[in-house]
Short mmCIF file of C-alpha atoms in Angstrom, two decimals:
data_model
loop_
_atom_site.label_atom_id
_atom_site.label_comp_id
_atom_site.label_asym_id
_atom_site.label_seq_id
_atom_site.Cartn_x
_atom_site.Cartn_y
_atom_site.Cartn_z
CA UNK A 312 45.00 -38.88 44.87
CA UNK A 313 42.41 -38.68 42.30
CA UNK A 314 42.17 -35.33 40.53
CA UNK A 315 39.70 -32.68 41.89
CA UNK A 316 36.92 -32.19 39.34
CA UNK A 317 36.56 -28.84 37.34
CA UNK A 318 33.18 -28.01 38.72
CA UNK A 319 34.12 -29.00 42.35
CA UNK A 320 36.54 -26.44 42.47
CA UNK A 321 34.21 -23.66 41.07
CA UNK A 322 32.63 -21.08 43.64
CA UNK A 323 29.02 -20.45 42.76
CA UNK A 324 27.74 -17.29 43.99
CA UNK A 325 24.29 -17.93 45.36
CA UNK A 326 23.60 -14.41 46.33
CA UNK A 327 24.30 -13.11 42.67
CA UNK A 328 22.41 -16.08 41.16
CA UNK A 329 19.54 -14.79 43.27
CA UNK A 330 19.62 -11.53 42.21
CA UNK A 331 19.92 -12.39 38.55
CA UNK A 332 16.82 -14.76 38.58
CA UNK A 333 14.67 -12.14 40.52
CA UNK A 334 15.60 -9.39 37.78
CA UNK A 335 15.32 -11.95 35.00
CA UNK A 336 12.42 -13.52 35.91
CA UNK A 337 10.31 -10.59 37.53
CA UNK A 338 11.43 -7.53 36.12
CA UNK A 339 12.04 -8.88 32.44
CA UNK A 340 12.06 -6.19 29.57
CA UNK A 341 12.74 -8.86 27.36
CA UNK A 342 9.43 -8.60 25.31
CA UNK A 343 9.47 -4.89 25.02
CA UNK A 344 13.11 -5.06 23.68
CA UNK A 345 11.59 -7.80 20.95
CA UNK A 346 8.84 -5.57 20.38
CA UNK A 347 11.24 -2.69 19.07
CA UNK A 348 13.51 -5.15 17.12
CA UNK A 349 10.25 -6.47 15.36
CA UNK A 350 7.17 -4.67 15.10
CA UNK A 351 8.91 -1.33 15.38
CA UNK A 352 11.87 -2.24 12.98
CA UNK A 353 10.20 -4.38 10.67
CA UNK A 354 11.78 -6.83 8.31
CA UNK A 355 15.69 -6.68 8.86
CA UNK A 356 16.98 -8.10 5.37
CA UNK A 357 20.85 -7.00 4.73
CA UNK A 358 21.43 -3.59 4.03
CA UNK A 359 17.96 -2.36 4.26
CA UNK A 360 16.87 0.76 6.10
CA UNK A 361 15.13 -1.33 8.50
CA UNK A 362 18.10 -3.32 10.07
CA UNK A 363 19.73 0.10 10.30
CA UNK A 364 16.81 1.46 12.12
CA UNK A 365 16.80 -1.54 14.33
CA UNK A 366 20.99 -0.89 14.89
CA UNK A 367 20.63 2.25 15.72
CA UNK A 368 18.09 1.44 18.44
CA UNK A 369 20.07 -0.98 19.84
CA UNK A 370 23.00 1.19 19.88
CA UNK A 371 20.63 3.83 21.75
CA UNK A 372 18.83 1.30 24.18
CA UNK A 373 22.16 -0.42 25.17
CA UNK A 374 23.84 3.35 25.99
CA UNK A 375 20.44 4.24 27.75
CA UNK A 376 21.12 0.73 30.21
CA UNK A 377 24.64 2.05 31.21
CA UNK A 378 26.93 0.13 28.39
CA UNK A 379 29.88 1.85 27.09
CA UNK A 380 31.44 2.14 23.86
CA UNK A 381 28.10 1.24 21.88
CA UNK A 382 28.22 1.75 18.13
CA UNK A 383 27.72 0.28 14.51
CA UNK A 384 31.15 -1.20 13.57
CA UNK A 385 31.60 -1.56 10.11
CA UNK A 386 33.04 -5.39 9.05
CA UNK A 387 33.62 -4.96 5.29
CA UNK A 388 31.92 -4.77 2.13
CA UNK A 389 28.22 -6.40 1.56
CA UNK A 390 26.74 -5.20 -1.43
CA UNK A 391 23.22 -3.78 -2.34
CA UNK A 392 20.84 -3.19 0.26
CA UNK A 393 17.26 -4.02 -0.68
CA UNK A 394 13.47 -3.87 0.70
CA UNK A 395 10.07 -4.25 -0.45
CA UNK A 396 8.00 -0.92 -0.44
CA UNK A 397 4.93 -2.24 -2.14
CA UNK A 398 3.39 -6.10 -2.54
CA UNK A 399 0.01 -6.61 -4.21
CA UNK A 400 -0.82 -9.57 -6.47
CA UNK A 401 -4.12 -11.00 -7.22
CA UNK A 402 -6.09 -13.29 -9.68
CA UNK A 403 -8.72 -11.32 -11.77
CA UNK A 404 -10.20 -14.02 -13.83
CA UNK A 405 -11.96 -16.16 -13.58
CA UNK A 406 -12.81 -14.58 -10.44
CA UNK A 407 -11.04 -12.28 -7.92
CA UNK A 408 -8.57 -13.76 -5.31
CA UNK A 409 -5.50 -12.06 -3.70
CA UNK A 410 -2.97 -14.62 -3.55
CA UNK A 411 -0.35 -15.05 -0.92
CA UNK A 412 3.23 -14.22 -2.39
CA UNK A 413 6.33 -12.47 -1.40
CA UNK A 414 9.06 -10.95 -3.56
CA UNK A 415 12.11 -12.98 -4.02
CA UNK A 416 14.92 -11.20 -2.26
CA UNK A 417 17.07 -8.58 -4.52
CA UNK A 418 14.69 -8.87 -7.39
CA UNK A 419 13.15 -5.65 -9.08
CA UNK A 420 9.28 -4.84 -8.75
CA UNK A 421 6.84 -4.31 -11.57
CA UNK A 422 7.46 -0.69 -12.46
CA UNK A 423 4.07 0.28 -11.80
CA UNK A 424 0.37 -1.73 -11.81
CA UNK A 425 0.72 -4.64 -14.56
CA UNK A 426 -2.20 -7.22 -15.59
CA UNK A 427 -2.10 -9.81 -17.75
CA UNK A 428 -2.51 -13.29 -18.73
CA UNK A 429 -0.97 -16.36 -16.80
CA UNK A 430 1.25 -18.43 -19.09
CA UNK A 431 2.43 -21.86 -18.37
CA UNK A 432 6.32 -22.69 -19.11
CA UNK A 433 7.21 -26.07 -19.33
CA UNK A 434 11.07 -26.53 -20.00
CA UNK A 435 13.42 -29.47 -19.37
CA UNK A 436 16.19 -27.88 -21.40
CA UNK A 437 17.11 -24.59 -22.58
CA UNK A 438 16.40 -25.28 -26.03
CA UNK A 439 12.77 -26.16 -24.98
CA UNK A 440 12.36 -22.21 -24.58
CA UNK A 441 12.62 -21.40 -28.26
CA UNK A 442 8.92 -22.22 -28.68
CA UNK A 443 8.03 -19.39 -26.28
CA UNK A 444 9.97 -16.81 -27.87
CA UNK A 445 8.20 -13.59 -28.94
CA UNK A 446 5.16 -14.55 -27.00
CA UNK A 447 6.01 -13.63 -23.44
CA UNK A 448 6.48 -10.12 -23.27
CA UNK A 449 4.32 -8.63 -20.27
CA UNK A 450 2.72 -11.95 -19.48
CA UNK A 451 2.74 -13.46 -16.05
CA UNK A 452 4.81 -16.72 -16.01
CA UNK A 453 4.04 -19.96 -13.77
CA UNK A 454 6.11 -23.13 -14.29
CA UNK A 455 4.64 -26.70 -14.63
CA UNK A 456 6.06 -27.77 -10.96
CA UNK A 457 4.83 -30.72 -8.74
CA UNK A 458 2.96 -29.81 -5.68
CA UNK A 459 5.17 -29.45 -2.43
CA UNK A 460 2.32 -29.09 0.18
CA UNK A 461 1.97 -32.09 2.16
CA UNK A 462 -0.50 -32.37 4.83
CA UNK A 463 0.67 -33.73 8.23
CA UNK A 464 -0.75 -34.70 11.29
CA UNK A 465 2.25 -33.59 13.54
CA UNK A 466 2.18 -30.71 15.90
CA UNK A 467 4.02 -27.64 14.79
CA UNK A 468 5.77 -26.80 17.99
CA UNK A 469 7.44 -29.38 20.28
CA UNK A 470 9.80 -29.14 22.93
CA UNK A 471 12.58 -31.30 23.82
CA UNK A 472 11.51 -34.19 25.96
CA UNK A 473 13.66 -36.03 28.92
CA UNK A 474 14.42 -38.79 26.38
CA UNK A 475 15.86 -36.05 23.73
CA UNK A 476 18.05 -34.37 26.23
CA UNK A 477 19.19 -37.78 27.59
CA UNK A 478 20.30 -38.58 24.37
CA UNK A 479 22.25 -35.18 23.69
CA UNK A 480 23.77 -35.70 27.06
CA UNK A 481 25.14 -39.38 26.47
CA UNK A 482 26.13 -38.24 22.92
CA UNK A 483 29.75 -39.06 22.00
CA UNK A 484 31.75 -36.65 19.90
CA UNK A 485 32.96 -37.41 16.27
CA UNK A 486 34.90 -35.19 14.56
CA UNK A 487 33.35 -34.12 11.01
CA UNK A 488 35.44 -36.17 8.71
CA UNK A 489 36.17 -34.63 5.19
CA UNK A 490 33.80 -36.42 2.49
CA UNK A 491 35.58 -37.00 -0.91
CA UNK A 492 34.01 -34.79 -3.54
CA UNK A 493 33.16 -36.32 -6.46
CA UNK A 494 32.23 -33.67 -9.22
CA UNK A 495 30.80 -36.10 -11.48
CA UNK A 496 28.42 -37.87 -8.98
CA UNK A 497 25.08 -38.26 -10.22
CA UNK A 498 23.86 -35.50 -7.45
CA UNK A 499 26.23 -33.17 -8.35
CA UNK A 500 25.81 -33.58 -11.88
CA UNK A 501 21.92 -33.09 -11.29
CA UNK A 502 22.40 -29.87 -9.22
CA UNK A 503 24.71 -28.39 -11.68
CA UNK A 504 22.08 -29.12 -14.55
CA UNK A 505 19.64 -27.88 -12.30
CA UNK A 506 21.17 -24.63 -11.75
CA UNK A 507 22.27 -24.02 -15.17
CA UNK A 508 18.78 -24.46 -16.48
CA UNK A 509 17.37 -22.14 -13.96
CA UNK A 510 20.14 -19.57 -14.99
CA UNK A 511 19.12 -20.01 -18.68
CA UNK A 512 15.53 -19.82 -18.13
CA UNK A 513 15.74 -16.39 -16.08
CA UNK A 514 18.05 -14.76 -18.76
CA UNK A 515 15.43 -15.70 -21.44
CA UNK A 516 12.65 -14.41 -19.47
CA UNK A 517 14.40 -11.59 -18.85
CA UNK A 518 15.22 -11.23 -22.38
CA UNK A 519 11.65 -11.61 -23.30
CA UNK A 520 10.33 -9.05 -20.81
CA UNK A 521 8.11 -10.89 -19.16
CA UNK A 522 5.81 -8.96 -16.56
CA UNK A 523 6.22 -11.15 -13.75
CA UNK A 524 7.63 -14.49 -12.65
CA UNK A 525 5.47 -16.91 -10.24
CA UNK A 526 7.40 -19.40 -8.16
CA UNK A 527 6.20 -22.08 -5.78
CA UNK A 528 7.40 -21.37 -2.05
CA UNK A 529 8.17 -24.32 0.20
CA UNK A 530 5.45 -24.34 2.96
CA UNK A 531 1.99 -25.18 3.80
CA UNK A 532 -1.39 -23.61 5.01
CA UNK A 533 -0.21 -20.22 3.91
CA UNK A 534 3.34 -20.41 5.22
CA UNK A 535 5.67 -18.88 2.57
CA UNK A 536 9.52 -20.02 3.42
CA UNK A 537 11.27 -16.96 1.51
CA UNK A 538 14.56 -17.03 -0.53
CA UNK A 539 16.54 -14.62 -2.48
CA UNK A 540 15.88 -14.63 -6.38
CA UNK A 541 19.15 -12.46 -7.10
CA UNK A 542 22.45 -11.60 -6.10
CA UNK A 543 23.31 -8.76 -3.71
CA UNK A 544 26.62 -8.22 -5.34
CA UNK A 545 26.62 -4.28 -6.75
CA UNK A 546 28.01 -6.09 -10.14
CA UNK A 547 25.06 -8.37 -10.16
CA UNK A 548 23.00 -8.83 -13.49
CA UNK A 549 19.27 -7.60 -13.72
CA UNK A 550 16.57 -10.31 -13.34
CA UNK A 551 12.66 -10.38 -13.94
CA UNK A 552 10.27 -9.47 -11.05
CA UNK A 553 9.62 -12.85 -9.14
CA UNK A 554 7.08 -13.58 -6.62
CA UNK A 555 7.40 -16.59 -4.11
CA UNK A 556 3.93 -17.78 -3.89
CA UNK A 557 2.14 -19.91 -1.46
CA UNK A 558 1.47 -23.51 -2.63
CA UNK A 559 -2.10 -23.33 -2.28
CA UNK A 560 -2.18 -20.43 -4.41
CA UNK A 561 0.31 -21.63 -6.88
CA UNK A 562 -1.17 -25.07 -7.70
CA UNK A 563 -4.68 -23.58 -7.84
CA UNK A 564 -3.40 -21.06 -10.72
CA UNK A 565 -1.60 -24.13 -12.38
CA UNK A 566 -4.44 -26.32 -12.38
CA UNK A 567 -6.82 -23.86 -14.00
CA UNK A 568 -4.39 -22.84 -16.94
CA UNK A 569 -3.55 -26.34 -17.59
CA UNK A 570 -7.37 -27.14 -17.73
CA UNK A 571 -7.75 -24.48 -20.43
CA UNK A 572 -9.23 -21.97 -18.20
CA UNK A 573 -7.82 -18.76 -18.92
CA UNK A 574 -6.51 -16.98 -15.92
CA UNK A 575 -5.59 -12.94 -15.44
CA UNK A 576 -3.66 -11.40 -12.88
CA UNK A 577 -3.11 -8.00 -11.82
CA UNK A 578 0.18 -6.82 -9.75
CA UNK A 579 1.76 -3.96 -8.00
CA UNK A 580 5.23 -4.59 -6.62
CA UNK A 581 7.75 -2.33 -5.69
CA UNK A 582 11.33 -3.00 -4.16
CA UNK A 583 13.91 -0.53 -3.67
CA UNK A 584 18.00 -1.00 -3.95
CA UNK A 585 20.55 0.81 -1.90
CA UNK A 586 23.93 1.42 -3.05
CA UNK A 587 25.08 4.43 -1.71
CA UNK A 588 26.76 2.54 1.29
CA UNK A 589 28.12 -0.95 0.46
CA UNK A 590 29.12 -1.71 3.73
CA UNK A 591 27.95 -4.34 6.47
CA UNK A 592 27.58 -3.28 10.29
CA UNK A 593 27.53 -4.91 13.50
CA UNK A 594 26.37 -3.39 16.65
CA UNK A 595 28.72 -3.63 19.72
CA UNK A 596 28.64 -2.42 23.42
CA UNK A 597 30.34 -3.15 26.42
CA UNK A 598 30.35 -3.61 30.07
CA UNK A 599 34.24 -2.81 30.89
CA UNK A 600 36.18 -4.96 33.36
CA UNK A 601 37.35 -3.64 36.88
CA UNK A 602 40.00 -6.25 37.94
CA UNK A 603 43.44 -4.55 37.06
CA UNK A 604 44.87 -8.04 35.86
CA UNK A 605 41.64 -9.13 33.81
CA UNK A 606 39.95 -6.32 32.38
CA UNK A 607 41.90 -6.59 29.10
CA UNK A 608 40.24 -10.12 28.81
CA UNK A 609 36.89 -10.12 27.17
CA UNK A 610 33.66 -12.28 27.56
CA UNK A 611 31.54 -11.98 24.59
CA UNK A 612 27.86 -13.01 23.71
CA UNK A 613 25.54 -12.46 20.78
CA UNK A 614 22.85 -13.16 18.03
CA UNK A 615 22.32 -11.89 14.47
CA UNK A 616 19.71 -8.95 14.15
CA UNK A 617 19.63 -9.49 10.30
CA UNK A 618 16.00 -11.33 9.13
CA UNK A 619 14.35 -12.32 6.02
CA UNK A 620 11.74 -9.98 4.44
CA UNK A 621 8.70 -12.12 4.71
CA UNK A 622 8.16 -11.20 8.32
CA UNK A 623 9.60 -9.39 11.05
CA UNK A 624 12.14 -11.92 11.87
CA UNK A 625 10.87 -12.57 15.15
CA UNK A 626 12.28 -15.90 15.71
CA UNK A 627 15.06 -15.60 13.53
CA UNK A 628 16.63 -13.74 15.31
CA UNK A 629 14.79 -10.97 16.75
CA UNK A 630 14.61 -13.13 20.18
CA UNK A 631 18.04 -14.06 20.12
CA UNK A 632 19.03 -10.56 19.67
CA UNK A 633 16.46 -9.34 22.50
CA UNK A 634 17.53 -12.17 24.99
CA UNK A 635 21.20 -11.27 24.91
CA UNK A 636 20.24 -7.58 25.03
CA UNK A 637 17.96 -8.49 28.09
CA UNK A 638 21.04 -10.30 29.44
CA UNK A 639 23.10 -7.32 29.56
CA UNK A 640 20.30 -5.24 30.85
CA UNK A 641 20.19 -7.83 33.90
CA UNK A 642 23.71 -7.62 34.69
CA UNK A 643 23.62 -3.67 34.56
CA UNK A 644 20.40 -3.82 36.83
CA UNK A 645 21.90 -5.87 39.70
CA UNK A 646 24.82 -3.35 39.55
CA UNK A 647 27.21 -6.11 38.39
CA UNK A 648 31.02 -4.99 38.18
CA UNK A 649 32.52 -7.51 36.02
CA UNK A 650 36.49 -8.31 36.63
CA UNK A 651 36.37 -9.33 32.89
CA UNK A 652 35.05 -6.79 30.17
CA UNK A 653 31.61 -8.14 28.73
CA UNK A 654 30.85 -7.26 24.98
CA UNK A 655 27.56 -7.87 23.28
CA UNK A 656 27.47 -8.02 19.54
CA UNK A 657 24.63 -8.10 17.09
CA UNK A 658 25.66 -9.30 14.01
CA UNK A 659 24.43 -8.48 10.36
CA UNK A 660 24.30 -10.77 6.97
CA UNK A 661 24.33 -13.89 9.03
CA UNK A 662 21.62 -15.19 6.73
CA UNK A 663 23.88 -14.55 3.85
CA UNK A 664 26.70 -16.61 5.24
CA UNK A 665 27.62 -15.54 8.55
CA UNK A 666 29.48 -12.51 6.97
CA UNK A 667 29.06 -10.32 10.18
CA UNK A 668 30.62 -12.40 12.78
CA UNK A 669 33.21 -13.64 10.12
CA UNK A 670 34.31 -9.95 9.22
CA UNK A 671 34.38 -9.24 12.72
CA UNK A 672 36.43 -12.47 13.93
CA UNK A 673 38.73 -11.43 10.64
CA UNK A 674 39.29 -7.80 11.68
CA UNK A 675 39.83 -8.42 15.32
CA UNK A 676 41.07 -12.35 15.82
CA UNK A 677 42.42 -13.81 12.71
CA UNK A 678 42.23 -15.67 9.59
CA UNK A 679 41.05 -19.29 9.84
CA UNK A 680 41.82 -19.90 6.14
CA UNK A 681 45.80 -19.23 7.58
CA UNK A 682 45.39 -19.33 10.97
CA UNK A 683 47.56 -16.26 11.40
CA UNK A 684 45.97 -14.89 14.71
CA UNK A 685 46.23 -11.36 16.08
CA UNK A 686 46.99 -10.46 19.84
CA UNK A 687 43.02 -10.28 20.48
CA UNK A 688 42.21 -13.76 19.87
CA UNK A 689 44.12 -14.52 23.11
CA UNK A 690 41.75 -11.95 25.11
CA UNK A 691 38.70 -13.82 24.81
CA UNK A 692 37.69 -16.23 27.07
CA UNK A 693 34.60 -17.28 25.49
CA UNK A 694 31.66 -16.41 23.04
CA UNK A 695 28.30 -17.66 23.63
CA UNK A 696 25.33 -17.23 20.67
CA UNK A 697 21.77 -17.78 20.85
CA UNK A 698 20.08 -18.34 17.40
CA UNK A 699 17.75 -21.66 17.38
CA UNK A 700 14.18 -19.93 17.50
CA UNK A 701 12.37 -18.46 20.68
CA UNK A 702 12.46 -21.57 23.12
CA UNK A 703 13.58 -21.40 26.40
CA UNK A 704 17.43 -22.69 26.91
CA UNK A 705 17.80 -26.57 28.37
CA UNK A 706 21.46 -26.44 27.85
CA UNK A 707 24.50 -25.50 25.75
CA UNK A 708 26.29 -27.60 22.76
CA UNK A 709 30.06 -27.88 23.65
CA UNK A 710 31.06 -27.91 19.97
CA UNK A 711 33.24 -30.77 20.65
CA UNK A 712 35.13 -29.05 23.79
CA UNK A 713 35.09 -31.37 26.63
CA UNK A 714 37.37 -29.33 28.55
CA UNK A 715 34.54 -27.43 29.72
CA UNK A 716 32.12 -29.67 30.26
CA UNK A 717 32.59 -30.36 34.11
CA UNK A 718 32.33 -26.31 34.21
CA UNK A 719 29.42 -25.92 32.45
CA UNK A 720 27.55 -28.90 34.17
CA UNK A 721 28.49 -27.05 37.56
CA UNK A 722 26.83 -23.74 36.27
CA UNK A 723 23.59 -25.33 35.23
CA UNK A 724 23.18 -27.44 38.25
CA UNK A 725 21.34 -24.59 40.03
CA UNK A 726 19.17 -23.99 36.92
CA UNK A 727 17.39 -27.43 36.85
CA UNK A 728 14.24 -26.06 38.11
CA UNK A 729 14.34 -23.62 35.06
CA UNK A 730 14.81 -26.83 32.60
CA UNK A 731 18.32 -26.05 31.80
CA UNK A 732 20.32 -28.89 32.61
CA UNK A 733 22.01 -30.66 29.69
CA UNK A 734 25.54 -30.38 28.36
CA UNK A 735 26.05 -32.00 24.94
CA UNK A 736 29.44 -32.69 23.35
CA UNK A 737 27.65 -32.27 20.06
CA UNK A 738 28.05 -29.37 17.80
CA UNK A 739 25.59 -27.18 15.73
CA UNK A 740 26.63 -25.16 12.91
CA UNK A 741 25.27 -22.72 10.40
CA UNK A 742 25.18 -19.77 13.11
CA UNK A 743 27.97 -17.06 14.50
CA UNK A 744 29.62 -19.09 17.17
CA UNK A 745 31.05 -21.16 14.23
CA UNK A 746 33.40 -17.79 13.12
CA UNK A 747 35.04 -17.61 16.84
CA UNK A 748 35.47 -21.44 16.66
CA UNK A 749 37.21 -21.44 13.57
CA UNK A 750 39.88 -19.20 14.90
CA UNK A 751 40.40 -21.38 18.32
CA UNK A 752 38.28 -19.26 20.57
CA UNK A 753 35.70 -21.18 22.92
CA UNK A 754 32.38 -20.64 21.26
CA UNK A 755 28.99 -22.11 21.98
CA UNK A 756 25.61 -22.22 21.00
CA UNK A 757 22.64 -22.53 23.61
CA UNK A 758 20.80 -25.54 23.41
CA UNK A 759 16.82 -24.49 23.03
CA UNK A 760 13.47 -25.80 22.97
CA UNK A 761 12.72 -25.96 19.01
CA UNK A 762 8.87 -24.90 19.48
CA UNK A 763 7.53 -24.32 15.94
CA UNK A 764 10.74 -22.81 14.53
CA UNK A 765 11.81 -25.67 12.19
CA UNK A 766 8.22 -26.07 11.07
CA UNK A 767 6.43 -22.98 10.66
CA UNK A 768 8.51 -19.74 11.44
CA UNK A 769 12.07 -20.04 10.17
CA UNK A 770 12.55 -17.59 7.21
CA UNK A 771 8.75 -17.49 6.73
CA UNK A 772 6.06 -15.11 6.61
CA UNK A 773 4.79 -16.41 10.03
CA UNK A 774 7.80 -15.15 11.75
CA UNK A 775 6.41 -12.67 13.74
CA UNK A 776 6.08 -10.86 17.39
CA UNK A 777 2.97 -13.34 18.31
CA UNK A 778 5.46 -16.69 17.91
CA UNK A 779 7.46 -15.14 21.02
CA UNK A 780 6.78 -16.57 24.73
CA UNK A 781 7.44 -14.45 27.45
CA UNK A 782 8.40 -17.05 29.75
CA UNK A 783 10.80 -18.56 27.56
CA UNK A 784 12.63 -15.49 26.62
CA UNK A 785 12.83 -14.34 30.39
CA UNK A 786 14.23 -17.78 30.99
CA UNK A 787 16.68 -17.64 28.13
CA UNK A 788 17.98 -14.26 29.46
CA UNK A 789 18.35 -15.24 32.97
CA UNK A 790 20.51 -18.41 31.79
CA UNK A 791 22.54 -16.39 29.61
CA UNK A 792 23.43 -13.90 32.01
CA UNK A 793 24.39 -16.44 34.40
CA UNK A 794 26.94 -17.79 32.05
CA UNK A 795 28.40 -14.41 31.43
CA UNK A 796 28.48 -13.56 35.27
CA UNK A 797 30.64 -16.59 35.85
CA UNK A 798 32.80 -16.43 32.59
CA UNK A 799 33.59 -13.06 33.81
CA UNK A 800 34.30 -13.69 37.49
CA UNK A 801 36.25 -16.92 37.45
CA UNK A 802 40.16 -16.65 37.91
CA UNK A 803 40.89 -18.65 34.66
CA UNK A 804 39.79 -18.21 31.13
CA UNK A 805 37.47 -21.05 29.78
CA UNK A 806 39.92 -23.74 28.88
CA UNK A 807 40.28 -24.08 25.26
CA UNK A 808 40.63 -27.14 22.95
CA UNK A 809 43.49 -27.61 20.44
CA UNK A 810 43.73 -24.76 17.58
CA UNK A 811 41.94 -25.74 14.52
CA UNK A 812 44.20 -26.39 11.34
CA UNK A 813 44.07 -23.65 8.59
CA UNK A 814 40.98 -24.09 6.36
CA UNK A 815 42.67 -22.99 3.23
CA UNK A 816 41.50 -21.61 0.28
#
């Protein structure tokens, strides 16, 4: 007799699904939550007062909805907090023009208003800097850099087409093999040389006491994709003030100076470092389980709350945080009494390297380097993450875990009219579910429509509340709530794949 498929054994509570859909799609509060996490809280870069404000608001809101044990939980040492308090820069000659530019993260300000000539630096080696020695104090420096602005006729925002979803659904899983690392390969050598040269230039400009550095940002049409310009470590060396400048403004200034037309600028930049508390924090809260045997087991959902500083981090990842909070609200609103405990976590310092979730996993579940596990690791049925923009959920990445494929297909089947029907064996990285997967916990990222996440909003000054769509976020919260409900209620935990090998040092 053939084995009965897993999905055929699952009981789907259609009455509860109806309640979840009604609450999630007709009475959604996800946009209000997103408003408070973005517009009200502001940019939420790691260690900043704005991130703490958003965390405190989330703790209070989750408590008001009836969740318990809501708190900011420390995960370990992060480093210096930082924020932009003032940012103004403009060309004043040959005419006035306010430029689009954002301070690089963890760089200092100008210590008050400055004005000066723009000087072009061209250095292919560290010795090329000698000709500038003694000439740059107080100057505004720009590098002789090729344009990186490319015209495109592709739409910024796109949704996954049926053909895309079919490809994902039919994909075969291939475990990532270890690539041989050749430290003497041309690519690695070039990267090492470029990094060393930039470090030498930064140190030289710091010694020369330049007034301000302009660097060319990635992006077009006024979009500035932000990065960090210095370390957040409390022991980091000082660097000069630096503005990441839109490609259009950068190239305009560069063309003028190279043509022999003097360019003058003024700027007033104020940034603030915070060193009193160097720890990082996550937000956690729970709906307690009610089953005597299963309440010690936990279903986790989450997304990262921290953002970059160019905007208010709406699609990365205010959307994911708001959706997961809304999923918890939905479950409370329908008076759900779960068998297993449900826990939400809003991570911090994801942008610097998944630090918030990695620290949480290390504190609670085990060390992926040694694969020495803690008792709590065995109590987590699954972790679901959302962090790929603000598009609606189209399905789920299995992270190579085929053991749950049929199960998830059965859960998605009644959501087909919402556009969520794809299960792909493929994995996706660079976000917080990876921290859980690394210690053998079933961990999954939802598959989303990309919209303009990759082309316009990701880490940029365009990542604002206006880029959020209520229908998409309401749908995502409804799908997430349904997955959580089923995971919390089924008799068995989500099946696990083989435990990973220790990652080593």
